[in-house]
Amino acid sequence: MAAARLCRCRCRALLSRPPGAPRALRGLAAGPEMHFGFQTVTEAERREKIYQVFESVAKKYDVMNDSMTLGIHRLWKDILIHKMNPCPGTLLLDVAGGTGDIAFRFINYVRSVRERQLQRKLKHHQNLSWQEIFESYQEDKFNSLGDSQVVVCDINREMLKVGKQKAQHLGYSEGLSWVLGNAEELPFDDDKFDVYTIAFGIRNVTRIDLALQEAYRVLKPGGRFLCLEFSHVSNPLLSRLYDLYSFQVIPVLGEVIAGDWKSYQYLVESIRRFPPQEELKEMIEDAGFFKVNYENLNFGIVAIHSGFKL
Amino acid sequence: VRCQHCPPLGALQTSAVLRRVSNEHKKEPLTSSSQQQFSSHPAGHQPEQDPQGPHPSYTGQGGQESEDYESEEQLQHRILTAALEFVPEHGWTAEAIAEGAKTLGLSVAAAGMFHSDGSELILHFVSECNTKLSELLAQEQKLVQLGEAEKKPTDEFLRDAVEARLRMLIPYIEKWPQALSVLLLPRNIPSSLNLLTSMIDDIWHYAGDQSTDFNWYTRRAVLTGIYNTTELVMLQDSSPDFEDTWRFLENRVADAMNMSNTASQVQSTGEAVVQGLMGAAVTVSNAGISEQN
């Protein structure tokens, strides 16, 4: 039964991705027809369906992430933040940031960088008067983040709710704000943010080109765009193993842990429908970014794309 | 074809990128072809529409920068040059680059374009110093050719050239050990070795070296040894205006002059240079490690 299902998905995959398909099939709406996993739906329907998917998975989102990727998603997100290498004073916009994973990691990183900075400053200040020492303690006590801030933006209210609860539970309060918004139409002014990240979210955006244009708009000149997303595995053996795991194991996990087979079926199908690394790179360049490159993690299961607004 | 679905604003945005102030005579409505050129060949890219020639000026009237399209490389150069003034405070790090980017009006995230250990910043600095040295030597040579100055004897010429080059390190001398250790990373060795050898080559060229035999190698090996050892002495010198360093340099150059004309010297030079470089590497890595601590 499962094997038949796998074959059916495979066939649809082969049919729906003819070689050299124009990008209109992927992210741009050439017409009202769009893909939702391996189904074909209209743009409006797609938005609605995706909203429902995340509404239903929100509470078990983190648990499912851990079980599907065997916890490796934490490493991927850590690598993303390391690649960003933010310094204190950075303004981060995390789009589709739902449950706040990227935001919390960013805060931790900036906090440790700031601590190191302060330690270094203290080392250099050997002969201070008592007045100066007192003053340095005053200003640094309230500046553990060095004015860094992260804005978490998500289209889904449920995901934001889960994120806020997590923040409270883990004790993150400073430098964090939660905004409801659509990646295709961000509720922010131009030239506002230093870094824009979208981790495992751009796949669910209906019009990727619009999201990229919005990213370009809200970034400051010199700002950085970072995208962490499932991508295409080129190694054929690994690709088969990966497909096997994706189509056989993940929806079952979804049913067992979250009681939701269909959402995880959608997840796996949407990964297959997403443009591969090179194509996404071209789309990012089209939006106006420079020095666009990508880094494959785990042989292409996940890729980090980076671009600068210069 | 690719841009059919993009709104015309997108093309204009992309075309207006990488410039600070637009000139009136700049071709405004760029076609998507130039946009493609910018996006598909970013590295080593020369500015396309640049009526001012290959070297657009970066500072114009009244503090405004008047330049046409600059390539990514030029922008990176500007950021690195701006970052140099923050090196004494932050060291050769991504932080210094971030501060440099801030002074240019860019976001601090622009430092992400470079490696986080500051390699590009250091290599940029070294290459700038070498360029300055070449210009200095060329100027001196011109004065000699015009008859306005006397031609210096070789040992004095070498001494002055090495001293001039090492003096450029003085503003950054505190953080220089860190820079040297980064330059010795395997990733950077090709570039740093390249810069070193071309600088030594330059000095000998202006010193009037016309040799085409084995002396060519000997001379460069000897001068490299002198330069490296003097640099290390300078790092640990605390005398006023580095007098001890210049005296050390004088002695080494005198030794080198006395070393000529014997065949066995070739071999011992090679050995000495190798020993010098090994000792240098050890000292520098120790200095680098202690600096990091």
Coordinates of C-alpha atoms in Angstrom, one line a residue:
Chain A
M1 CA 0.0 0.0 0.0
A2 CA 2.7 2.4 1.0
A3 CA 4.8 1.2 -2.0
A4 CA 2.0 2.0 -4.4
R5 CA 1.6 5.4 -2.8
L6 CA 5.3 6.0 -3.3
C7 CA 5.1 5.0 -7.0
R8 CA 2.1 7.3 -7.5
C9 CA 4.0 10.2 -5.9
R10 CA 7.0 9.4 -8.0
C11 CA 5.0 9.4 -11.2
R12 CA 3.4 12.6 -10.5
A13 CA 6.8 14.1 -9.7
L14 CA 8.1 13.0 -13.1
L15 CA 5.0 14.3 -14.9
S16 CA 4.9 17.6 -13.1
R17 CA 8.6 18.5 -13.6
P18 CA 9.4 18.3 -17.3
P19 CA 13.0 19.2 -17.9
G20 CA 13.7 22.8 -18.5
A21 CA 10.3 23.8 -17.1
P22 CA 10.1 27.6 -17.1
R23 CA 10.1 29.1 -13.7
A24 CA 6.5 30.1 -14.1
L25 CA 5.6 26.7 -12.7
R26 CA 7.6 27.1 -9.6
G27 CA 7.0 30.4 -7.8
L28 CA 5.6 32.9 -10.3
A29 CA 1.9 32.8 -11.0
A30 CA 1.8 32.4 -14.7
G31 CA -1.9 31.9 -14.2
P32 CA -4.1 30.9 -11.3
E33 CA -2.7 27.4 -11.3
M34 CA -0.2 26.7 -8.6
H35 CA 1.2 23.7 -6.8
F36 CA 0.4 22.5 -3.4
G37 CA 2.7 19.6 -2.8
F38 CA 1.9 17.5 -5.8
Q39 CA -1.6 18.8 -6.3
T40 CA -2.5 21.7 -8.5
V41 CA -4.5 24.5 -6.9
T42 CA -5.2 28.2 -7.4
E43 CA -3.2 30.8 -5.7
A44 CA -5.8 31.6 -3.2
E45 CA -6.5 28.0 -2.4
R46 CA -2.8 27.4 -1.9
R47 CA -2.5 30.2 0.7
E48 CA -5.5 28.9 2.5
K49 CA -4.2 25.3 2.5
I50 CA -0.8 26.3 3.7
Y51 CA -2.3 28.4 6.5
Q52 CA -4.3 25.4 7.6
V53 CA -1.3 23.1 7.5
F54 CA 0.7 25.3 9.9
E55 CA -2.3 26.0 12.1
S56 CA -2.7 22.3 12.7
V57 CA 1.0 21.5 13.2
A58 CA 1.9 24.6 15.3
K59 CA 1.8 23.0 18.7
K60 CA 3.8 19.9 17.7
Y61 CA 6.1 21.8 15.2
D62 CA 9.2 21.6 17.3
V63 CA 8.7 18.0 18.3
M64 CA 8.1 17.0 14.8
N65 CA 11.2 18.8 13.6
D66 CA 13.3 16.9 16.1
S67 CA 11.9 13.5 15.2
M68 CA 11.9 14.0 11.4
T69 CA 15.4 15.3 11.2
L70 CA 16.7 13.4 14.2
G71 CA 17.6 16.6 15.8
I72 CA 19.9 17.7 13.0
H73 CA 17.8 20.7 12.2
R74 CA 19.3 22.3 15.3
L75 CA 22.8 22.0 13.8
W76 CA 21.5 23.5 10.5
K77 CA 20.1 26.5 12.4
D78 CA 23.3 26.9 14.4
I79 CA 25.3 26.8 11.1
L80 CA 23.1 29.5 9.7
I81 CA 23.7 31.8 12.7
H82 CA 27.4 31.1 12.5
K83 CA 27.5 32.0 8.9
M84 CA 25.7 35.2 9.7
N85 CA 28.3 36.0 12.4
P86 CA 26.2 39.0 13.7
C87 CA 27.9 41.6 15.8
P88 CA 26.1 43.5 18.6
G89 CA 23.9 46.2 17.2
T90 CA 22.5 44.1 14.3
L91 CA 18.9 44.3 13.5
L92 CA 17.5 41.0 12.3
L93 CA 14.3 40.3 10.6
D94 CA 13.3 36.6 10.8
V95 CA 10.5 35.9 8.4
A96 CA 8.4 32.8 8.7
G97 CA 10.2 32.6 12.0
G98 CA 7.1 31.1 13.8
T99 CA 8.4 29.3 16.8
G100 CA 11.5 31.5 17.2
D101 CA 14.4 29.0 16.7
I102 CA 16.5 31.4 14.7
A103 CA 15.6 34.4 16.9
F104 CA 16.7 32.7 20.1
R105 CA 19.9 31.5 18.6
F106 CA 20.7 35.0 17.3
I107 CA 20.1 36.4 20.8
N108 CA 22.4 33.8 22.3
Y109 CA 25.2 34.4 19.8
V110 CA 25.0 38.2 20.1
R111 CA 25.0 38.0 23.9
S112 CA 28.2 35.9 23.9
V113 CA 29.9 38.1 21.4
R114 CA 29.0 41.1 23.5
E115 CA 30.4 39.4 26.6
R116 CA 33.7 38.8 24.9
Q117 CA 33.8 42.4 23.7
L118 CA 33.2 43.7 27.3
Q119 CA 35.9 41.3 28.6
R120 CA 38.4 42.6 26.1
K121 CA 37.5 46.2 26.9
L122 CA 38.1 45.5 30.6
K123 CA 41.4 43.9 29.9
H124 CA 42.6 47.1 28.2
H125 CA 41.3 49.3 31.0
Q126 CA 43.9 48.6 33.6
N127 CA 44.4 52.0 35.3
L128 CA 40.9 53.4 35.7
S129 CA 39.8 55.7 38.5
W130 CA 36.9 54.5 40.6
Q131 CA 34.6 56.9 38.9
E132 CA 35.4 55.4 35.5
I133 CA 34.9 51.9 36.7
F134 CA 31.6 52.8 38.2
E135 CA 30.5 54.4 34.9
S136 CA 31.5 51.4 32.9
Y137 CA 29.4 49.1 35.0
Q138 CA 26.4 51.4 34.7
E139 CA 26.3 51.4 31.0
D140 CA 27.2 47.8 30.4
K141 CA 24.7 46.4 32.8
F142 CA 21.8 47.4 30.6
N143 CA 23.4 46.6 27.4
S144 CA 24.0 42.9 27.4
L145 CA 22.8 42.6 23.8
G146 CA 24.5 45.7 22.5
D147 CA 21.4 47.2 21.0
S148 CA 20.8 44.1 18.8
Q149 CA 17.2 43.3 18.0
V150 CA 15.3 40.6 16.3
V151 CA 11.8 40.9 14.8
V152 CA 10.0 37.6 14.2
C153 CA 7.5 37.9 11.5
D154 CA 5.0 35.1 10.6
I155 CA 1.8 34.9 8.6
N156 CA 0.3 32.3 11.0
R157 CA -1.1 33.4 14.3
E158 CA -0.8 30.0 15.8
M159 CA 2.9 29.7 15.1
L160 CA 3.5 33.1 16.6
K161 CA 1.6 32.1 19.7
V162 CA 3.7 29.0 20.2
G163 CA 6.8 31.1 19.7
K164 CA 5.8 33.7 22.3
Q165 CA 5.1 30.9 24.8
K166 CA 8.4 29.4 24.1
A167 CA 10.2 32.7 24.6
Q168 CA 8.5 33.2 27.9
H169 CA 9.3 29.7 29.0
L170 CA 13.0 30.0 28.0
G171 CA 13.3 33.4 29.5
Y172 CA 13.9 35.5 26.3
S173 CA 12.5 39.0 26.7
E174 CA 15.0 41.6 25.6
G175 CA 15.4 42.6 22.0
L176 CA 12.6 40.4 20.7
S177 CA 9.4 41.4 19.0
W178 CA 6.7 39.4 17.3
V179 CA 4.8 40.7 14.2
L180 CA 2.1 39.2 12.2
G181 CA 2.8 39.7 8.5
N182 CA 3.0 38.3 5.0
A183 CA 6.4 37.7 3.5
E184 CA 5.0 38.9 0.2
E185 CA 4.0 42.2 1.7
L186 CA 6.0 43.0 4.8
P187 CA 4.6 45.6 7.2
F188 CA 7.9 47.4 7.5
D189 CA 9.5 50.5 6.0
D190 CA 12.3 50.4 3.4
D191 CA 16.0 50.1 4.4
K192 CA 15.3 49.0 7.9
F193 CA 17.1 45.8 8.7
D194 CA 20.7 44.6 8.7
V195 CA 19.9 40.9 8.1
Y196 CA 16.9 39.1 6.7
T197 CA 16.5 35.4 7.3
I198 CA 13.9 32.9 6.3
A199 CA 14.5 29.5 7.6
F200 CA 12.4 26.6 6.1
G201 CA 9.7 29.2 5.2
I202 CA 10.3 30.3 1.7
R203 CA 9.1 27.0 0.4
N204 CA 5.6 27.9 1.7
V205 CA 5.5 31.3 0.2
T206 CA 3.1 31.5 -2.8
R207 CA 5.0 34.1 -4.8
I208 CA 8.7 33.6 -4.0
D209 CA 9.7 36.5 -6.3
L210 CA 7.6 38.9 -4.3
A211 CA 9.0 37.7 -1.1
L212 CA 12.6 38.2 -2.5
Q213 CA 11.7 41.7 -3.6
E214 CA 10.2 42.5 -0.2
A215 CA 13.4 41.2 1.4
Y216 CA 15.4 43.5 -0.9
R217 CA 13.2 46.4 0.0
V218 CA 13.4 46.2 3.8
L219 CA 17.1 45.6 3.9
K220 CA 19.6 48.4 4.5
P221 CA 22.2 49.0 1.8
G222 CA 24.9 46.4 2.6
G223 CA 22.3 44.2 4.3
R224 CA 22.4 40.5 4.0
F225 CA 19.7 38.0 2.9
L226 CA 20.0 34.5 4.2
C227 CA 17.8 31.6 3.3
L228 CA 17.9 28.2 4.9
E229 CA 15.8 25.7 3.0
F230 CA 15.5 22.1 1.9
S231 CA 17.0 21.7 -1.4
H232 CA 18.0 19.1 -4.0
V233 CA 20.3 16.2 -3.5
S234 CA 22.4 15.5 -6.5
N235 CA 24.1 12.3 -5.4
P236 CA 21.8 9.6 -6.9
L237 CA 22.3 7.0 -4.1
L238 CA 21.7 9.5 -1.4
S239 CA 18.8 10.9 -3.3
R240 CA 17.1 7.5 -3.3
L241 CA 17.6 6.9 0.3
Y242 CA 16.4 10.4 1.1
D243 CA 13.3 9.9 -1.0
L244 CA 12.6 6.6 0.7
Y245 CA 12.9 8.2 4.1
S246 CA 10.8 11.2 3.1
F247 CA 7.9 9.4 1.6
Q248 CA 7.8 6.3 3.8
V249 CA 8.9 7.5 7.2
I250 CA 7.9 11.1 7.6
P251 CA 4.2 11.0 7.0
V252 CA 4.0 8.0 9.3
L253 CA 5.8 10.0 12.0
G254 CA 3.4 12.8 11.4
E255 CA 0.5 10.6 12.0
V256 CA 1.9 8.9 15.1
I257 CA 3.3 12.0 16.8
A258 CA 1.1 14.8 15.6
G259 CA -1.9 12.9 14.4
D260 CA -1.7 14.6 11.0
W261 CA -0.6 12.5 8.0
K262 CA -1.7 15.0 5.3
S263 CA 0.3 18.0 6.6
Y264 CA 3.5 16.0 6.6
Q265 CA 2.7 14.5 3.2
Y266 CA 2.4 18.1 2.0
L267 CA 5.8 19.0 3.6
V268 CA 7.6 16.2 1.8
E269 CA 6.0 17.0 -1.5
S270 CA 6.6 20.7 -1.2
I271 CA 10.3 20.0 -0.8
R272 CA 10.3 18.1 -4.1
R273 CA 8.6 21.0 -5.8
F274 CA 10.9 23.7 -4.6
P275 CA 13.5 25.0 -7.1
P276 CA 16.9 23.6 -6.8
Q277 CA 20.0 25.5 -5.6
E278 CA 21.0 27.1 -8.8
E279 CA 17.6 28.2 -9.7
L280 CA 16.9 29.8 -6.4
K281 CA 20.3 31.5 -6.7
E282 CA 19.2 33.0 -10.0
M283 CA 15.9 34.1 -8.5
I284 CA 17.7 35.9 -5.7
E285 CA 20.0 37.6 -8.2
D286 CA 16.9 38.7 -10.1
A287 CA 15.6 40.4 -7.0
G288 CA 18.7 42.6 -7.1
F289 CA 21.1 40.9 -4.6
F290 CA 24.8 40.6 -5.2
K291 CA 27.4 38.1 -4.3
V292 CA 24.8 35.4 -4.2
N293 CA 26.1 32.0 -3.3
Y294 CA 24.9 28.9 -1.6
E295 CA 26.3 26.3 0.7
N296 CA 25.0 22.7 0.7
L297 CA 24.6 21.1 4.1
N298 CA 24.3 17.3 4.2
F299 CA 24.9 16.9 0.5
G300 CA 22.1 19.1 -0.5
I301 CA 19.4 18.0 1.8
V302 CA 19.5 21.6 3.1
A303 CA 21.1 24.7 1.5
I304 CA 21.9 28.1 2.8
H305 CA 21.7 30.9 0.2
S306 CA 23.2 34.2 0.9
G307 CA 23.1 37.5 -0.9
F308 CA 23.9 41.2 -0.2
K309 CA 22.0 44.3 -1.1
L310 CA 24.9 46.4 -2.4
Chain B
V1 CA 12.7 36.7 -21.2
R2 CA 13.6 36.2 -17.6
C3 CA 12.4 39.7 -16.7
Q4 CA 9.1 39.6 -18.4
H5 CA 7.3 39.0 -15.2
C6 CA 9.4 41.5 -13.2
P7 CA 7.9 44.9 -12.8
P8 CA 10.0 47.6 -14.5
L9 CA 10.9 49.0 -11.1
G10 CA 12.9 45.8 -10.4
A11 CA 15.1 46.4 -13.4
L12 CA 15.7 50.0 -12.5
Q13 CA 16.4 49.1 -8.9
T14 CA 19.0 46.6 -10.1
S15 CA 20.5 49.0 -12.5
A16 CA 20.8 51.8 -10.0
V17 CA 22.7 49.5 -7.6
L18 CA 26.3 49.9 -6.5
R19 CA 26.4 53.6 -6.8
R20 CA 26.2 56.3 -4.2
V21 CA 25.4 59.4 -6.2
S22 CA 24.0 59.2 -9.7
N23 CA 25.4 61.4 -12.3
E24 CA 23.1 63.1 -14.7
H25 CA 24.8 61.7 -17.8
K26 CA 24.6 58.2 -16.6
K27 CA 22.4 56.0 -18.8
E28 CA 19.3 55.6 -16.7
P29 CA 17.0 53.0 -18.2
L30 CA 19.4 50.1 -18.2
T31 CA 18.3 47.0 -20.1
S32 CA 18.1 43.7 -18.4
S33 CA 21.3 42.6 -20.3
S34 CA 23.5 44.8 -18.1
Q35 CA 21.6 43.5 -15.1
Q36 CA 22.5 40.0 -16.1
Q37 CA 26.1 41.0 -16.6
F38 CA 26.3 42.3 -13.1
S39 CA 24.7 39.3 -11.6
S40 CA 26.3 36.5 -13.5
H41 CA 29.9 37.7 -13.4
P42 CA 30.4 39.4 -10.1
A43 CA 34.0 38.6 -9.4
G44 CA 36.7 40.7 -11.0
H45 CA 34.1 42.7 -12.8
Q46 CA 35.0 46.1 -14.3
P47 CA 32.4 48.8 -14.3
E48 CA 30.4 48.8 -17.5
Q49 CA 29.3 52.3 -18.1
D50 CA 32.2 54.3 -16.9
P51 CA 32.8 57.4 -19.0
Q52 CA 35.5 58.6 -16.6
G53 CA 37.8 55.7 -17.5
P54 CA 39.1 52.8 -15.4
H55 CA 39.6 54.8 -12.2
P56 CA 36.5 56.6 -11.1
S57 CA 37.1 59.1 -8.4
Y58 CA 35.7 58.3 -5.0
T59 CA 35.5 61.7 -3.5
G60 CA 34.0 64.6 -5.3
Q61 CA 32.9 68.1 -4.5
G62 CA 31.6 69.0 -1.1
G63 CA 32.1 65.5 0.4
Q64 CA 29.7 63.9 -2.0
E65 CA 31.0 60.9 -3.8
S66 CA 30.8 61.1 -7.6
E67 CA 31.3 57.8 -9.1
D68 CA 29.6 55.8 -11.8
Y69 CA 29.0 52.1 -11.5
E70 CA 31.6 50.5 -9.4
S71 CA 32.1 46.8 -9.3
E72 CA 31.7 44.6 -6.3
E73 CA 35.5 44.4 -6.1
Q74 CA 35.9 48.2 -5.8
L75 CA 33.2 48.4 -3.2
Q76 CA 35.0 45.7 -1.2
H77 CA 38.2 47.6 -1.6
R78 CA 36.5 50.7 -0.2
I79 CA 35.1 48.8 2.8
L80 CA 38.5 47.3 3.6
T81 CA 40.3 50.6 3.3
A82 CA 37.7 52.2 5.6
A83 CA 38.1 49.3 8.0
L84 CA 41.8 49.9 8.5
E85 CA 41.3 52.8 10.8
F86 CA 39.4 50.5 13.2
V87 CA 42.1 47.9 13.3
P88 CA 44.1 49.3 16.2
E89 CA 41.0 49.1 18.4
H90 CA 39.3 45.9 17.2
G91 CA 42.2 44.0 15.6
W92 CA 42.2 42.3 12.2
T93 CA 38.7 41.0 12.7
A94 CA 35.3 41.0 11.1
E95 CA 34.4 43.7 13.7
A96 CA 36.8 46.1 12.2
I97 CA 35.4 45.4 8.8
A98 CA 31.8 45.9 10.1
E99 CA 32.8 49.3 11.6
G100 CA 34.4 50.2 8.3
A101 CA 31.3 49.3 6.4
K102 CA 29.3 51.5 8.9
T103 CA 31.4 54.5 8.1
L104 CA 30.5 54.1 4.4
G105 CA 26.8 54.1 5.2
L106 CA 26.4 50.4 4.7
S107 CA 24.9 47.9 7.1
V108 CA 27.3 46.0 9.5
A109 CA 26.1 42.8 7.8
A110 CA 28.2 43.8 4.8
A111 CA 31.2 42.4 6.8
G112 CA 29.7 39.0 6.0
M113 CA 31.1 39.3 2.5
F114 CA 34.5 38.7 3.9
H115 CA 36.0 35.8 5.8
S116 CA 35.4 36.0 9.6
D117 CA 39.1 35.8 10.4
G118 CA 40.0 39.1 8.7
S119 CA 42.3 37.5 6.0
E120 CA 41.1 39.7 3.2
L121 CA 41.6 42.8 5.4
I122 CA 45.2 41.9 6.1
L123 CA 46.0 40.9 2.5
H124 CA 44.5 44.2 1.3
F125 CA 46.6 46.1 3.8
V126 CA 49.8 44.3 2.7
S127 CA 49.1 44.9 -0.9
E128 CA 48.3 48.6 -0.3
C129 CA 51.7 48.9 1.5
N130 CA 53.5 47.3 -1.3
T131 CA 51.9 49.6 -3.8
K132 CA 52.9 52.6 -1.7
L133 CA 56.5 51.3 -1.5
S134 CA 56.6 50.9 -5.3
E135 CA 55.4 54.4 -5.8
L136 CA 58.0 55.7 -3.3
L137 CA 60.8 53.9 -5.0
A138 CA 59.6 55.0 -8.5
Q139 CA 59.6 58.6 -7.4
E140 CA 63.1 58.3 -6.0
Q141 CA 64.3 56.8 -9.2
K142 CA 62.7 59.6 -11.2
L143 CA 64.6 62.1 -9.1
V144 CA 67.8 60.3 -9.7
Q145 CA 67.2 60.2 -13.4
L146 CA 66.4 63.9 -13.4
G147 CA 69.7 64.4 -11.7
E148 CA 68.1 66.0 -8.7
A149 CA 69.4 63.3 -6.3
E150 CA 72.4 61.1 -6.0
K151 CA 72.2 57.4 -6.7
K152 CA 72.5 55.6 -3.4
P153 CA 74.9 52.8 -2.9
T154 CA 73.2 49.4 -2.8
D155 CA 73.3 48.8 0.9
E156 CA 71.9 52.2 1.8
F157 CA 69.2 51.7 -0.9
L158 CA 68.1 48.4 0.6
R159 CA 68.2 49.7 4.1
D160 CA 66.0 52.7 3.3
A161 CA 63.6 50.7 1.2
V162 CA 63.1 48.1 4.0
E163 CA 62.9 50.8 6.6
A164 CA 60.2 52.7 4.6
R165 CA 58.2 49.6 4.1
L166 CA 58.4 48.5 7.8
R167 CA 57.5 52.0 9.0
M168 CA 54.1 51.5 7.4
L169 CA 53.4 48.9 10.0
I170 CA 53.9 51.3 12.9
P171 CA 50.3 52.4 13.4
Y172 CA 49.2 48.7 13.5
I173 CA 52.2 47.3 15.3
E174 CA 50.3 46.1 18.3
K175 CA 48.0 43.9 16.3
W176 CA 50.5 42.9 13.7
P177 CA 51.5 39.6 15.3
Q178 CA 47.9 38.5 14.9
A179 CA 48.0 39.5 11.3
L180 CA 51.2 37.6 10.7
S181 CA 49.7 34.4 12.2
V182 CA 46.7 34.7 10.0
L183 CA 48.9 35.2 6.9
L184 CA 50.6 31.9 7.7
L185 CA 47.4 30.0 7.6
P186 CA 47.6 27.4 4.8
R187 CA 44.7 29.0 3.0
N188 CA 46.5 32.3 2.8
I189 CA 50.0 31.2 2.2
P190 CA 49.8 31.4 -1.6
S191 CA 48.6 35.0 -1.6
S192 CA 50.9 36.2 1.2
L193 CA 53.9 34.6 -0.3
N194 CA 53.0 36.1 -3.6
L195 CA 52.8 39.6 -2.1
L196 CA 56.1 39.1 -0.2
T197 CA 58.1 37.9 -3.2
S198 CA 56.7 40.6 -5.5
M199 CA 57.7 43.3 -3.0
I200 CA 61.2 42.0 -2.7
D201 CA 61.4 41.8 -6.4
D202 CA 60.3 45.4 -6.7
I203 CA 63.0 46.6 -4.3
W204 CA 65.7 44.8 -6.1
H205 CA 64.4 46.1 -9.4
Y206 CA 64.7 49.6 -8.3
A207 CA 68.1 48.9 -6.7
G208 CA 69.2 48.3 -10.2
D209 CA 69.6 44.6 -10.1
Q210 CA 70.1 43.3 -13.7
S211 CA 71.3 39.8 -12.9
T212 CA 70.1 36.9 -15.0
D213 CA 72.1 34.1 -13.3
F214 CA 71.8 32.4 -10.0
N215 CA 72.5 35.7 -8.3
W216 CA 68.9 36.6 -9.0
Y217 CA 67.7 33.9 -6.6
T218 CA 70.4 34.5 -4.1
R219 CA 69.7 38.2 -3.9
R220 CA 66.0 37.7 -3.4
A221 CA 66.4 35.0 -0.8
V222 CA 68.9 37.1 1.2
L223 CA 66.6 40.2 1.1
T224 CA 63.6 38.1 2.1
G225 CA 65.5 36.8 5.1
I226 CA 66.6 40.3 6.0
Y227 CA 63.1 41.6 5.7
N228 CA 61.4 38.8 7.7
T229 CA 63.9 38.9 10.5
T230 CA 63.8 42.7 10.8
E231 CA 60.0 42.6 10.9
L232 CA 60.2 40.1 13.8
V233 CA 62.7 42.3 15.7
M234 CA 60.4 45.2 15.1
L235 CA 57.5 43.4 16.8
Q236 CA 59.5 43.1 20.0
D237 CA 61.3 46.4 19.9
S238 CA 60.4 49.0 22.5
S239 CA 63.1 51.5 21.8
P240 CA 62.1 55.1 20.9
D241 CA 61.2 55.2 17.2
F242 CA 62.4 51.6 16.8
E243 CA 66.1 52.6 16.7
D244 CA 67.2 49.1 17.6
T245 CA 65.3 47.7 14.7
W246 CA 67.0 50.0 12.2
R247 CA 70.4 49.3 13.7
F248 CA 69.7 45.5 13.4
L249 CA 68.7 46.1 9.8
E250 CA 71.9 48.0 9.1
N251 CA 74.0 45.2 10.5
R252 CA 72.1 42.5 8.5
V253 CA 72.5 44.4 5.2
A254 CA 76.2 44.9 5.9
D255 CA 76.5 41.2 6.5
A256 CA 74.8 40.5 3.3
M257 CA 77.1 42.8 1.4
N258 CA 80.1 41.0 2.8
M259 CA 78.7 37.7 1.9
S260 CA 79.0 38.1 -1.9
N261 CA 81.5 36.4 -4.3
T262 CA 82.0 33.1 -2.8
A263 CA 80.3 30.0 -4.1
S264 CA 79.9 28.4 -0.8
Q265 CA 77.9 31.4 0.3
V266 CA 75.1 30.3 -2.0
Q267 CA 74.6 27.2 -0.1
S268 CA 75.0 28.8 3.4
T269 CA 72.6 31.5 2.3
G270 CA 70.0 29.0 1.4
E271 CA 70.5 27.2 4.7
A272 CA 70.4 30.5 6.6
V273 CA 67.3 31.7 4.9
V274 CA 65.5 28.4 5.5
Q275 CA 66.5 28.5 9.2
G276 CA 65.5 32.1 9.3
L277 CA 62.1 31.3 7.9
M278 CA 61.5 28.4 10.2
G279 CA 62.5 30.4 13.2
A280 CA 60.3 33.2 11.9
A281 CA 57.3 30.8 11.5
V282 CA 57.8 29.5 15.0
T283 CA 58.2 32.9 16.6
V284 CA 55.2 34.3 14.8
S285 CA 52.9 31.4 15.6
N286 CA 54.0 31.8 19.2
A287 CA 53.4 35.5 19.1
G288 CA 50.1 34.9 17.4
I289 CA 49.0 32.4 20.0
S290 CA 50.0 34.6 22.9
E291 CA 48.2 37.5 21.2
Q292 CA 45.1 35.5 21.0
N293 CA 45.4 34.5 24.6

